[in-house]
Coordinates of C-alpha atoms and ligand atoms in Angstrom, one line a residue:
Chain M
X28 CA -21.6 52.3 -46.3
X29 CA -20.7 49.2 -44.3
X30 CA -23.6 47.3 -45.8
X31 CA -22.7 48.5 -49.3
X32 CA -19.2 47.1 -48.8
X33 CA -20.6 43.9 -47.5
X34 CA -22.9 43.5 -50.5
X35 CA -20.1 44.4 -52.9
X36 CA -17.9 41.8 -51.2
X37 CA -20.7 39.2 -51.5
X38 CA -21.1 40.1 -55.2
X39 CA -17.4 39.8 -55.8
X40 CA -17.4 36.4 -54.2
X41 CA -20.3 35.4 -56.3
X42 CA -18.6 36.6 -59.5
X43 CA -15.5 34.6 -58.7
X44 CA -17.6 31.6 -57.9
X45 CA -19.7 31.9 -61.0
X46 CA -16.7 32.3 -63.2
X47 CA -15.1 29.2 -61.7
X48 CA -18.3 27.4 -62.4
X49 CA -18.4 28.6 -66.0
X50 CA -14.9 27.5 -66.5
X51 CA -15.7 24.1 -65.2
X52 CA -18.8 23.8 -67.4
X53 CA -16.7 24.8 -70.5
X54 CA -14.2 22.1 -69.5
X55 CA -16.9 19.6 -69.2
X56 CA -18.4 20.5 -72.5
X57 CA -14.9 20.2 -74.1
X58 CA -14.6 16.8 -72.6
X59 CA -18.0 15.6 -73.8
X60 CA -17.2 16.9 -77.3
X61 CA -13.7 15.3 -77.3
X62 CA -15.2 12.1 -76.1
X63 CA -17.7 12.0 -78.9
X64 CA -15.1 12.6 -81.6
X65 CA -12.4 10.3 -80.2
X66 CA -13.9 7.6 -78.1
X67 CA -10.9 5.4 -78.6
X68 CA -8.9 7.6 -76.2
X69 CA -11.3 6.2 -73.5
X70 CA -10.6 9.2 -71.3
X71 CA -7.5 7.6 -69.7
X72 CA -4.8 8.7 -72.1
X73 CA -3.3 12.2 -72.0
X74 CA -4.5 14.4 -74.7
X75 CA -1.2 15.0 -76.6
X76 CA -2.6 18.1 -78.3
X77 CA -3.0 19.8 -75.0
X78 CA -0.3 21.1 -72.7
X79 CA -2.7 21.2 -69.7
X80 CA -2.0 19.0 -66.8
X81 CA -3.6 15.6 -66.4
X82 CA -5.9 16.8 -63.6
X83 CA -7.7 19.2 -66.0
X84 CA -9.2 16.2 -67.8
X85 CA -11.3 15.4 -64.8
X86 CA -14.2 17.5 -63.4
X87 CA -13.1 16.9 -59.8
X88 CA -9.7 17.4 -58.1
X89 CA -7.8 14.1 -57.4
X90 CA -8.4 14.7 -53.7
X91 CA -12.1 15.1 -54.3
X92 CA -12.4 11.7 -55.9
X93 CA -11.0 10.2 -52.7
X94 CA -12.9 12.5 -50.4
X95 CA -16.3 11.8 -52.0
X96 CA -15.6 8.3 -53.3
X97 CA -17.6 6.5 -50.7
X98 CA -20.7 8.5 -51.5
X99 CA -20.1 8.6 -55.3
X100 CA -20.2 4.8 -55.5
X101 CA -23.7 4.8 -54.1
X102 CA -25.8 4.2 -57.2
X103 CA -28.3 7.0 -56.4
X104 CA -25.4 9.6 -56.3
X105 CA -22.8 8.6 -58.9
X106 CA -20.4 11.0 -60.5
X107 CA -23.4 12.9 -62.0
X108 CA -24.9 13.4 -58.5
X109 CA -21.5 14.5 -57.2
X110 CA -21.2 17.1 -60.0
X111 CA -24.7 18.4 -59.3
X112 CA -23.7 18.7 -55.6
X113 CA -20.6 20.7 -56.6
X114 CA -22.7 23.0 -58.8
X115 CA -25.3 23.6 -56.0
X116 CA -25.6 26.6 -53.7
X117 CA -27.3 25.9 -50.4
X118 CA -28.4 28.5 -47.8
X119 CA -28.9 27.5 -44.2
X120 CA -30.8 30.0 -42.1
X121 CA -29.9 29.5 -38.4
X122 CA -26.6 28.1 -37.2
X123 CA -28.0 26.4 -34.1
X124 CA -29.2 22.9 -33.1
X125 CA -30.6 22.1 -36.6
X126 CA -28.2 24.2 -38.7
X127 CA -25.0 22.8 -37.2
X128 CA -25.5 19.1 -38.0
X129 CA -27.2 20.0 -41.3
X130 CA -24.2 22.2 -42.4
X131 CA -21.7 19.6 -41.4
X132 CA -23.2 16.9 -43.6
X133 CA -24.0 19.2 -46.5
X134 CA -20.5 20.7 -46.5
X135 CA -19.0 17.2 -46.1
X136 CA -21.0 16.0 -49.1
X137 CA -19.3 18.6 -51.3
X138 CA -21.8 21.3 -52.3
X139 CA -20.3 24.2 -54.3
X140 CA -21.4 27.0 -52.0
X141 CA -22.8 27.0 -48.5
X142 CA -24.2 30.2 -47.0
X143 CA -25.0 30.5 -43.3
X144 CA -27.4 33.2 -41.8
X145 CA -27.3 33.9 -38.1
X146 CA -27.0 37.1 -36.1
X147 CA -26.4 35.4 -32.8
X148 CA -23.3 34.7 -30.8
X149 CA -22.3 31.4 -29.3
X150 CA -23.5 30.8 -25.7
X151 CA -22.4 28.1 -23.4
X152 CA -26.0 26.7 -23.3
X153 CA -25.8 26.1 -27.0
X154 CA -23.0 23.6 -26.9
X155 CA -24.8 20.5 -26.0
X156 CA -26.5 20.5 -29.4
X157 CA -24.9 23.0 -31.7
X158 CA -22.0 20.8 -32.6
X159 CA -20.0 23.1 -34.8
X160 CA -19.3 25.5 -31.9
X161 CA -16.7 24.7 -29.3
X162 CA -16.2 26.0 -25.7
X163 CA -13.5 28.3 -27.0
X164 CA -15.9 30.0 -29.4
X165 CA -18.3 31.3 -26.7
X166 CA -19.0 34.9 -27.4
X167 CA -18.0 34.8 -31.1
X168 CA -20.5 35.1 -34.0
X169 CA -22.1 31.8 -34.7
X170 CA -21.6 32.0 -38.5
X171 CA -17.8 32.6 -38.0
X172 CA -17.5 29.8 -35.5
X173 CA -19.4 27.4 -37.8
X174 CA -17.5 28.4 -40.9
X175 CA -14.1 27.9 -39.2
X176 CA -15.2 24.4 -38.3
X177 CA -16.6 23.7 -41.8
X178 CA -13.4 25.0 -43.5
X179 CA -11.3 22.5 -41.6
X180 CA -13.9 19.8 -42.4
X181 CA -14.0 20.5 -46.1
X182 CA -11.9 23.3 -47.7
X183 CA -13.4 22.7 -51.2
X184 CA -16.7 24.4 -50.4
X185 CA -17.2 28.1 -50.9
X186 CA -18.6 29.4 -47.5
X187 CA -20.5 32.6 -47.3
X188 CA -21.2 34.1 -43.9
X189 CA -24.3 36.3 -43.4
X190 CA -23.8 37.5 -39.9
X191 CA -27.3 39.0 -39.3
X192 CA -30.8 37.8 -38.8
X193 CA -33.0 37.4 -41.9
X194 CA -35.4 40.4 -42.2
X195 CA -38.0 41.4 -44.8
X196 CA -35.4 44.0 -45.9
X197 CA -32.4 41.8 -46.4
X198 CA -34.2 38.5 -47.4
X199 CA -34.2 39.0 -51.1
X200 CA -30.5 39.9 -51.3
X201 CA -29.4 37.0 -49.1
X202 CA -31.6 34.3 -50.6
X203 CA -31.6 35.3 -54.3
X204 CA -28.5 33.5 -55.5
X205 CA -29.0 30.2 -53.7
X206 CA -30.7 27.1 -55.1
X207 CA -32.3 25.8 -52.0
X208 CA -33.0 27.0 -48.4
X209 CA -33.0 25.2 -45.1
X210 CA -35.1 26.7 -42.3
X211 CA -33.2 26.0 -39.2
X212 CA -34.6 28.9 -37.1
X213 CA -36.6 28.8 -33.9
X214 CA -39.5 31.2 -34.0
X215 CA -42.8 31.2 -36.0
X216 CA -42.2 34.7 -37.3
X217 CA -39.0 33.7 -39.1
X218 CA -40.6 30.6 -40.4
X219 CA -43.3 32.6 -42.2
X220 CA -40.8 35.1 -43.5
X221 CA -38.5 32.3 -44.9
X222 CA -41.5 30.5 -46.5
X223 CA -42.6 33.8 -48.1
X224 CA -39.3 34.7 -49.6
X225 CA -38.9 31.1 -50.9
X226 CA -42.3 31.5 -52.7
X227 CA -41.3 34.9 -54.2
X228 CA -37.9 33.6 -55.4
X229 CA -39.0 30.1 -56.2
X230 CA -36.7 28.2 -54.0
X231 CA -37.5 24.8 -52.5
X232 CA -37.5 24.9 -48.7
X233 CA -36.6 22.2 -46.2
X234 CA -38.0 23.1 -42.8
X235 CA -37.4 21.4 -39.5
X236 CA -38.1 22.0 -35.8
X237 CA -37.6 20.3 -32.5
X238 CA -38.6 20.6 -28.9
X239 CA -37.9 18.3 -25.9
X240 CA -38.0 14.8 -27.4
X241 CA -39.9 15.5 -30.6
X242 CA -39.0 16.8 -34.0
X243 CA -40.8 17.6 -37.3
X244 CA -39.5 17.8 -40.9
X245 CA -41.4 19.1 -43.9
X246 CA -40.2 19.9 -47.5
X247 CA -42.1 22.9 -48.8
X248 CA -42.5 24.6 -52.2
X249 CA -41.2 21.6 -54.0
X250 CA -41.5 21.7 -56.9
X251 CA -40.9 25.5 -56.6
X252 CA -43.4 26.8 -59.1
X253 CA -44.6 30.4 -59.2
X254 CA -47.5 31.5 -57.0
X255 CA -50.8 30.5 -58.5
X256 CA -49.6 27.3 -60.1
X257 CA -51.5 24.5 -58.3
X258 CA -48.7 22.0 -59.2
X259 CA -46.2 23.7 -57.0
X260 CA -45.6 22.3 -53.5
X261 CA -47.5 23.9 -50.6
X262 CA -45.8 26.6 -48.6
X263 CA -45.7 27.0 -44.8
X264 CA -48.8 29.2 -45.0
X265 CA -50.7 26.5 -46.9
X266 CA -50.1 24.2 -44.0
X267 CA -50.4 26.8 -41.2
X268 CA -52.5 29.7 -42.5
X269 CA -52.8 31.1 -39.0
X270 CA -49.9 31.4 -36.6
X271 CA -50.3 29.7 -33.2
X272 CA -51.2 32.0 -30.3
X273 CA -47.9 33.3 -28.9
X274 CA -48.8 31.9 -25.5
X275 CA -48.8 28.4 -26.9
X276 CA -45.3 28.7 -28.4
X277 CA -42.6 27.1 -26.3
X278 CA -38.9 27.8 -26.9
X279 CA -36.0 25.3 -26.3
X280 CA -35.0 27.7 -23.5
X281 CA -38.3 27.2 -21.7
X282 CA -39.3 23.7 -22.7
X283 CA -35.9 22.1 -23.1
X284 CA -34.4 20.1 -25.9
X285 CA -32.3 17.0 -26.2
X286 CA -29.3 17.7 -28.3
X287 CA -29.4 14.4 -30.2
X288 CA -33.1 14.8 -31.0
X289 CA -32.6 18.2 -32.7
X290 CA -29.5 16.7 -34.3
X291 CA -31.5 13.9 -35.9
X292 CA -33.8 16.5 -37.5
X293 CA -30.8 18.6 -38.8
X294 CA -29.3 15.5 -40.3
X295 CA -32.6 14.6 -41.9
X296 CA -32.6 18.1 -43.4
X297 CA -29.2 17.3 -44.9
X298 CA -30.5 14.0 -46.3
X299 CA -33.4 15.8 -48.0
X300 CA -31.1 18.5 -49.3
X301 CA -28.8 16.0 -51.0
X302 CA -31.8 14.1 -52.4
X303 CA -33.3 17.3 -54.0
X304 CA -30.0 18.3 -55.5
X305 CA -29.0 14.9 -56.9
X306 CA -32.5 14.3 -58.2
X307 CA -32.4 17.6 -60.1
X308 CA -35.3 19.1 -58.2
X309 CA -33.9 22.5 -57.5
X310 CA -35.8 24.0 -60.4
X311 CA -39.5 23.2 -61.0
X312 CA -38.8 21.7 -64.4
X313 CA -35.4 20.9 -65.8
X314 CA -37.0 20.9 -69.2
X315 CA -39.4 23.8 -69.8
X316 CA -41.1 21.8 -72.5
X317 CA -41.9 19.0 -70.1
X318 CA -45.5 17.9 -70.4
X319 CA -47.7 19.0 -67.5
X320 CA -50.2 16.3 -66.5
X321 CA -52.3 18.4 -64.1
X322 CA -50.8 16.5 -61.2
X323 CA -50.6 18.3 -57.8
X324 CA -47.8 17.8 -55.3
X325 CA -48.8 17.3 -51.7
X326 CA -46.3 17.7 -49.0
X327 CA -45.7 15.2 -46.2
X328 CA -44.4 15.7 -42.7
X329 CA -42.0 13.4 -40.9
X330 CA -42.6 13.2 -37.2
X331 CA -39.9 12.0 -34.8
X332 CA -40.8 11.2 -31.2
X333 CA -37.8 9.7 -29.4
X334 CA -39.9 8.3 -26.6
X335 CA -42.7 6.8 -28.7
X336 CA -43.0 3.1 -29.5
X337 CA -43.1 4.2 -33.2
X338 CA -40.4 6.9 -33.3
X339 CA -40.7 7.8 -36.9
X340 CA -44.0 8.5 -38.6
X341 CA -44.7 10.0 -42.0
X342 CA -48.1 11.8 -42.5
X343 CA -49.6 13.1 -45.7
X344 CA -50.4 16.8 -45.8
X345 CA -52.2 18.9 -48.3
X346 CA -51.4 20.3 -51.7
X347 CA -51.2 24.1 -52.4
X348 CA -54.1 26.0 -51.0
X349 CA -55.9 27.8 -53.8
X350 CA -56.5 30.9 -51.6
X351 CA -53.1 30.9 -49.9
X352 CA -51.9 34.4 -49.1
X353 CA -48.4 33.6 -50.3
X354 CA -48.6 30.9 -53.1
X355 CA -52.3 31.2 -54.2
X356 CA -53.3 32.8 -57.4
X357 CA -54.2 36.1 -55.8
X358 CA -51.0 36.1 -53.8
X359 CA -50.6 39.2 -51.6
X360 CA -46.9 38.9 -51.7
X361 CA -44.4 41.0 -53.7
X362 CA -40.7 41.6 -53.3
X363 CA -41.3 45.4 -53.2
X364 CA -44.0 45.0 -50.6
X365 CA -41.8 42.8 -48.5
X366 CA -38.9 45.2 -48.6
X367 CA -41.0 48.2 -47.8
X368 CA -42.2 46.6 -44.7
X369 CA -45.8 45.8 -45.7
X370 CA -45.7 42.7 -43.7
X371 CA -44.9 42.8 -40.0
X372 CA -44.1 39.2 -39.2
X373 CA -43.6 39.8 -35.5
X374 CA -47.0 41.5 -35.2
X375 CA -48.6 38.7 -37.3
X376 CA -47.3 36.0 -34.9
X377 CA -47.9 38.2 -31.9
X378 CA -45.9 38.5 -28.8
X379 CA -46.6 36.7 -25.6
X380 CA -47.8 39.6 -23.4
X381 CA -45.3 40.4 -20.7
X382 CA -46.7 39.7 -17.3
X383 CA -47.3 42.8 -15.2
X384 CA -50.3 42.0 -13.0
X385 CA -49.1 42.9 -9.5
X386 CA -48.7 46.3 -7.8
X387 CA -45.3 47.2 -6.5
X388 CA -46.4 46.6 -2.9
X389 CA -47.4 43.0 -3.8
X390 CA -43.8 42.3 -4.8
X391 CA -40.6 41.9 -2.8
X392 CA -37.1 42.1 -4.1
X393 CA -34.8 39.0 -3.7
X394 CA -32.5 40.8 -1.3
X395 CA -35.4 42.1 0.9
X396 CA -36.8 38.5 1.0
X397 CA -33.4 37.2 2.2
X398 CA -33.6 39.7 5.1
X399 CA -37.1 38.8 6.2
X400 CA -37.4 37.3 9.7
X401 CA -40.8 35.6 9.0
X402 CA -40.5 34.1 5.6
X403 CA -43.9 32.3 6.0
X404 CA -44.6 29.8 3.2
X405 CA -42.4 30.0 0.1
X406 CA -44.1 28.4 -3.0
X407 CA -41.9 27.7 -6.0
X408 CA -44.1 27.4 -9.1
X409 CA -41.5 26.1 -11.6
X410 CA -42.0 22.7 -13.1
X411 CA -40.8 19.8 -11.0
X412 CA -37.8 19.0 -13.3
X413 CA -36.5 22.5 -12.7
X414 CA -37.2 22.4 -9.0
X415 CA -35.3 19.2 -8.8
X416 CA -32.2 20.9 -10.2
X417 CA -32.1 23.6 -7.5
X418 CA -34.5 25.0 -5.0
X419 CA -34.5 27.5 -2.1
X420 CA -34.3 26.1 1.4
X421 CA -37.7 25.5 2.9
X422 CA -39.6 26.1 -0.4
X423 CA -42.4 23.8 -1.5
X424 CA -43.0 23.0 -5.2
X425 CA -46.4 23.5 -6.8
X426 CA -45.8 23.4 -10.6
X427 CA -47.5 26.2 -12.6
X428 CA -48.9 23.7 -15.1
X429 CA -50.9 22.0 -12.3
X430 CA -52.6 25.2 -11.2
X431 CA -52.7 27.3 -14.4
X432 CA -56.3 27.9 -15.6
X433 CA -57.8 26.5 -12.4
X434 CA -59.9 28.4 -10.0
X435 CA -58.6 28.1 -6.5
X436 CA -61.4 26.2 -4.7
X437 CA -60.4 24.6 -1.5
X438 CA -59.7 21.3 -3.2
X439 CA -56.9 22.8 -5.3
X440 CA -54.8 24.2 -2.5
X441 CA -54.1 21.1 -0.4
X442 CA -50.5 22.2 -0.6
X443 CA -51.2 25.0 1.9
X444 CA -50.3 23.4 5.2
X445 CA -53.3 23.0 7.5
X446 CA -51.4 24.5 10.4
X447 CA -50.2 27.6 8.6
X448 CA -51.4 30.5 10.7
X449 CA -53.9 32.8 8.9
X450 CA -51.5 35.7 9.2
X451 CA -48.4 33.8 7.9
X452 CA -47.3 35.3 4.7
X453 CA -47.1 33.4 1.4
X454 CA -44.4 34.2 -1.1
X455 CA -44.4 32.9 -4.6
X456 CA -41.3 32.4 -6.7
X457 CA -40.5 31.2 -10.2
X458 CA -37.6 31.3 -12.7
X459 CA -38.0 34.8 -14.0
X460 CA -40.9 36.4 -12.0
X461 CA -43.8 36.0 -14.5
X462 CA -45.7 32.9 -13.5
X463 CA -45.3 33.9 -9.8
X464 CA -47.3 37.0 -10.5
X465 CA -50.2 35.1 -12.0
X466 CA -50.3 32.6 -9.1
X467 CA -50.1 35.5 -6.5
X468 CA -53.0 37.3 -8.1
X469 CA -55.1 34.1 -8.2
X470 CA -54.3 33.2 -4.6
X471 CA -55.5 36.7 -3.6
X472 CA -58.6 36.5 -5.7
X473 CA -59.3 33.1 -4.1
X474 CA -59.5 34.7 -0.7
X475 CA -56.4 33.2 0.7
X476 CA -55.2 36.5 2.1
X477 CA -58.0 36.2 4.7
X478 CA -59.0 39.8 4.2
X479 CA -55.9 41.8 4.9
X480 CA -54.5 39.4 7.5
X481 CA -52.1 37.5 5.3
X482 CA -49.6 39.1 3.0
X483 CA -49.3 37.3 -0.4
X484 CA -46.7 38.5 -2.8
X485 CA -44.0 37.3 -5.2
X486 CA -40.2 37.6 -5.5
X487 CA -39.6 40.2 -8.2
X488 CA -37.4 38.8 -11.0
X489 CA -37.6 35.3 -9.6
X490 CA -34.6 33.1 -9.1
X491 CA -32.7 35.0 -11.7
X492 CA -32.8 38.0 -9.4
X493 CA -31.9 35.8 -6.4
X494 CA -28.7 34.8 -8.2
X495 CA -27.9 38.5 -9.0
X496 CA -28.8 39.9 -5.6
X497 CA -28.3 37.2 -3.0
X498 CA -26.4 34.1 -4.1
X499 CA -23.9 34.2 -6.9
X500 CA -23.4 30.5 -6.6
X501 CA -27.0 29.8 -7.5
X502 CA -27.0 27.4 -10.5
X503 CA -28.3 29.0 -13.6
X504 CA -29.5 26.4 -16.0
Chain Q
X38 CA -81.1 -0.2 -33.5
X39 CA -78.9 -0.3 -30.5
X40 CA -78.6 3.3 -29.2
X41 CA -75.6 2.3 -27.1
X42 CA -73.6 1.2 -30.0
X43 CA -70.0 2.4 -29.7
X44 CA -67.0 2.6 -32.1
X45 CA -63.4 1.9 -31.2
X46 CA -60.9 4.7 -31.9
X47 CA -57.2 5.3 -31.4
X48 CA -56.5 9.0 -30.5
X49 CA -52.9 10.1 -30.3
X50 CA -51.2 13.3 -29.3
X51 CA -47.7 14.6 -30.1
X52 CA -45.6 17.7 -30.2
X53 CA -46.3 18.4 -26.5
X54 CA -50.1 18.1 -26.7
X55 CA -49.8 14.8 -24.8
X56 CA -48.9 17.0 -21.7
X57 CA -52.5 18.2 -21.8
X58 CA -53.8 14.6 -21.8
X59 CA -52.3 13.1 -18.7
X60 CA -48.9 12.8 -20.4
X61 CA -50.3 9.9 -22.4
X62 CA -49.5 9.8 -26.2
X63 CA -51.9 7.1 -27.1
X64 CA -55.5 6.8 -26.0
X65 CA -57.7 3.8 -26.9
X66 CA -61.3 5.0 -26.8
X67 CA -64.8 3.7 -27.2
X68 CA -67.1 6.5 -28.3
X69 CA -70.8 6.5 -29.0
X70 CA -71.6 5.9 -32.7
X71 CA -74.3 8.6 -32.6
X72 CA -74.4 12.0 -31.1
X73 CA -77.3 13.5 -29.0
X74 CA -79.3 14.2 -32.2
X75 CA -78.8 10.7 -33.5
X76 CA -76.3 11.7 -36.2
X77 CA -73.1 9.7 -36.8
X78 CA -70.3 11.2 -34.8
X79 CA -67.7 13.3 -36.6
X80 CA -64.1 14.4 -35.9
X81 CA -65.6 17.7 -34.9
X82 CA -67.7 15.9 -32.3
X83 CA -64.6 14.0 -31.2
X84 CA -62.6 17.3 -30.6
X85 CA -65.4 18.5 -28.3
X86 CA -65.6 15.1 -26.6
X87 CA -61.9 15.1 -26.0
X88 CA -62.0 18.6 -24.6
X89 CA -64.9 17.9 -22.3
X90 CA -64.4 14.3 -21.2
X91 CA -60.8 13.2 -21.7
X92 CA -58.8 16.3 -21.1
X93 CA -58.1 16.7 -17.4
X94 CA -55.9 19.8 -17.9
X95 CA -57.8 23.0 -17.5
X96 CA -55.9 24.9 -20.1
X97 CA -58.6 24.1 -22.8
X98 CA -57.4 27.1 -24.8
X99 CA -54.2 25.2 -25.7
X100 CA -56.3 22.7 -27.5
X101 CA -59.5 24.4 -28.7
X102 CA -59.8 28.1 -29.4
X103 CA -63.1 29.8 -30.4
X104 CA -64.7 26.5 -31.0
X105 CA -62.0 25.3 -33.4
X106 CA -58.8 23.3 -33.0
X107 CA -56.2 25.9 -32.1
X108 CA -54.0 27.3 -34.9
X109 CA -50.7 25.4 -35.0
X110 CA -52.3 22.0 -34.4
X111 CA -52.6 19.6 -37.3
X112 CA -55.3 16.9 -37.3
X113 CA -54.5 13.7 -39.1
X114 CA -57.0 11.0 -39.8
X115 CA -55.3 7.7 -40.5
X116 CA -52.1 9.6 -41.2
X117 CA -53.6 12.1 -43.7
X118 CA -54.4 15.8 -43.1
X119 CA -58.0 16.1 -42.2
X120 CA -58.3 18.8 -44.8
X121 CA -58.1 15.9 -47.3
X122 CA -60.9 14.1 -45.5
X123 CA -63.5 16.8 -45.1
X124 CA -62.1 18.3 -41.9
X125 CA -64.5 18.5 -38.8
X126 CA -67.3 16.9 -40.8
X127 CA -65.5 13.6 -41.4
X128 CA -67.6 10.8 -40.1
X129 CA -65.6 8.6 -37.7
X130 CA -65.2 4.9 -38.7
X131 CA -64.4 2.0 -36.4
X132 CA -60.7 1.8 -35.7
X133 CA -59.8 5.2 -37.1
X134 CA -56.6 6.6 -35.9
X135 CA -56.9 10.4 -35.2
X136 CA -53.6 12.1 -34.5
X137 CA -53.2 15.6 -33.1
X138 CA -49.8 17.2 -33.8
X139 CA -48.8 20.5 -32.2
X140 CA -46.2 22.2 -34.4
X141 CA -42.9 22.8 -32.9
X142 CA -40.8 25.9 -33.5
X143 CA -37.5 25.2 -31.6
X144 CA -34.3 24.7 -33.5
Ligands
ZN137 ZN1 -49.1 28.6 -49.7

């Protein structure tokens, strides 16, 4: 019932919005016709036949001329471009590090409708990059936080909150009435879903991503032609037919992200959005009778590497893949299939298998470890940058990346002190208690337990558990 | 014909792949012009060569999986998708720039 109310509400909003647009178009038409029959009035004099106020003669409000003036006098925008922006309906999926800066510039530029999709709430760790959210908004819905900021930035835009994650079930309903989509999400499964719905509904898609000091930007399905038309722009599946193994996918939470780097990518998405709208590229062909010349439309990818000597680099990608599952001529996609759950995106992309390689007796709780008299050797296998932030007294750092995939020959364990007694225990710790299990198992397999003489185990739940059970002041980063 | 003939290449890694290659984005290499069988070397040969000779990191599966470049890595030859150039069978030319890009997903 709640969702029915929500969709009724969304429809009502849309009707209001569409009616306003219709009224404005009628007004524009009347002006064009009036201009053609009475050019001598040169548009500056008040139409004496009409009782309507002066402002009605102009397609924008007086305040909007001032607000958008600086961008309207850029030749590639102009009043025509501004009116196209005002007519456009843009959907941003993800109100995070990409979505926040993108939304700010797109709203500021004066689009007609701006929708935001996100089911998450604001967390303190978001604030260094998600610039629409403030410290006071921690715990509130991201879409509400973002829209309250955007309303104060530009009240002339119609903002539509979609406070849930995009799913195969709600994707059609959410995306249908927009002209253009921005993928500002952070997982492979959502990227495939967004690409698929954009192919099905023929929407251009501006996709970006970032991690650490790097970012990537790609405009997909542009022009947004039906599946099977080789002149359409490639989709995400054309470029990446197979998802990366889940183990190779690194999140911002694990790998880190510089706020300004992801900000650059979000701002670039806003630039591409404005370009597509102003250049009239929201629909494949403005004129259905336009002559098709058999030309295909390859995509390109913009790479940004903040630390590189060449920070921006544009590379040429492929055109549509004839056999693409989504946009090829034998496309396996359909709106009905999507909705009925034929495609399991999470399964398709896989889940990094949760680590559970140790027996209970090979693990020790954080509080039991605190109470140990003989703590032996404590090995922290987090990366060095994390170890530098905080570490347990007496622990040594052996980053997981330096030992992962290696067999423990003698040469690889120079970090075990020569004078460590053969029966001194070794405890392994990491951030959450996953990598520590892998290292523990491998040390045991490598024979470092000296038969049963030495105990080797890990701290269950890692340093997160240490904070919960032992030391509340432990810095959580 | 000189069997020791080599060709100069620039190989670059980005999107985190550089971490598998000694944290170095740009590698200037001299590679043999011919493989063991006397055939001109290809990008496919180069991928194998990088994995065996240049990559110090033992996590080979993050670069090559089942004999192919792992899904999620784009290979660009002189800034164009290798699929436009014949993929692994592309014959390397002197001073070619081969860029490996791992796709990012964060946002
Ligand atoms: Zn495709």
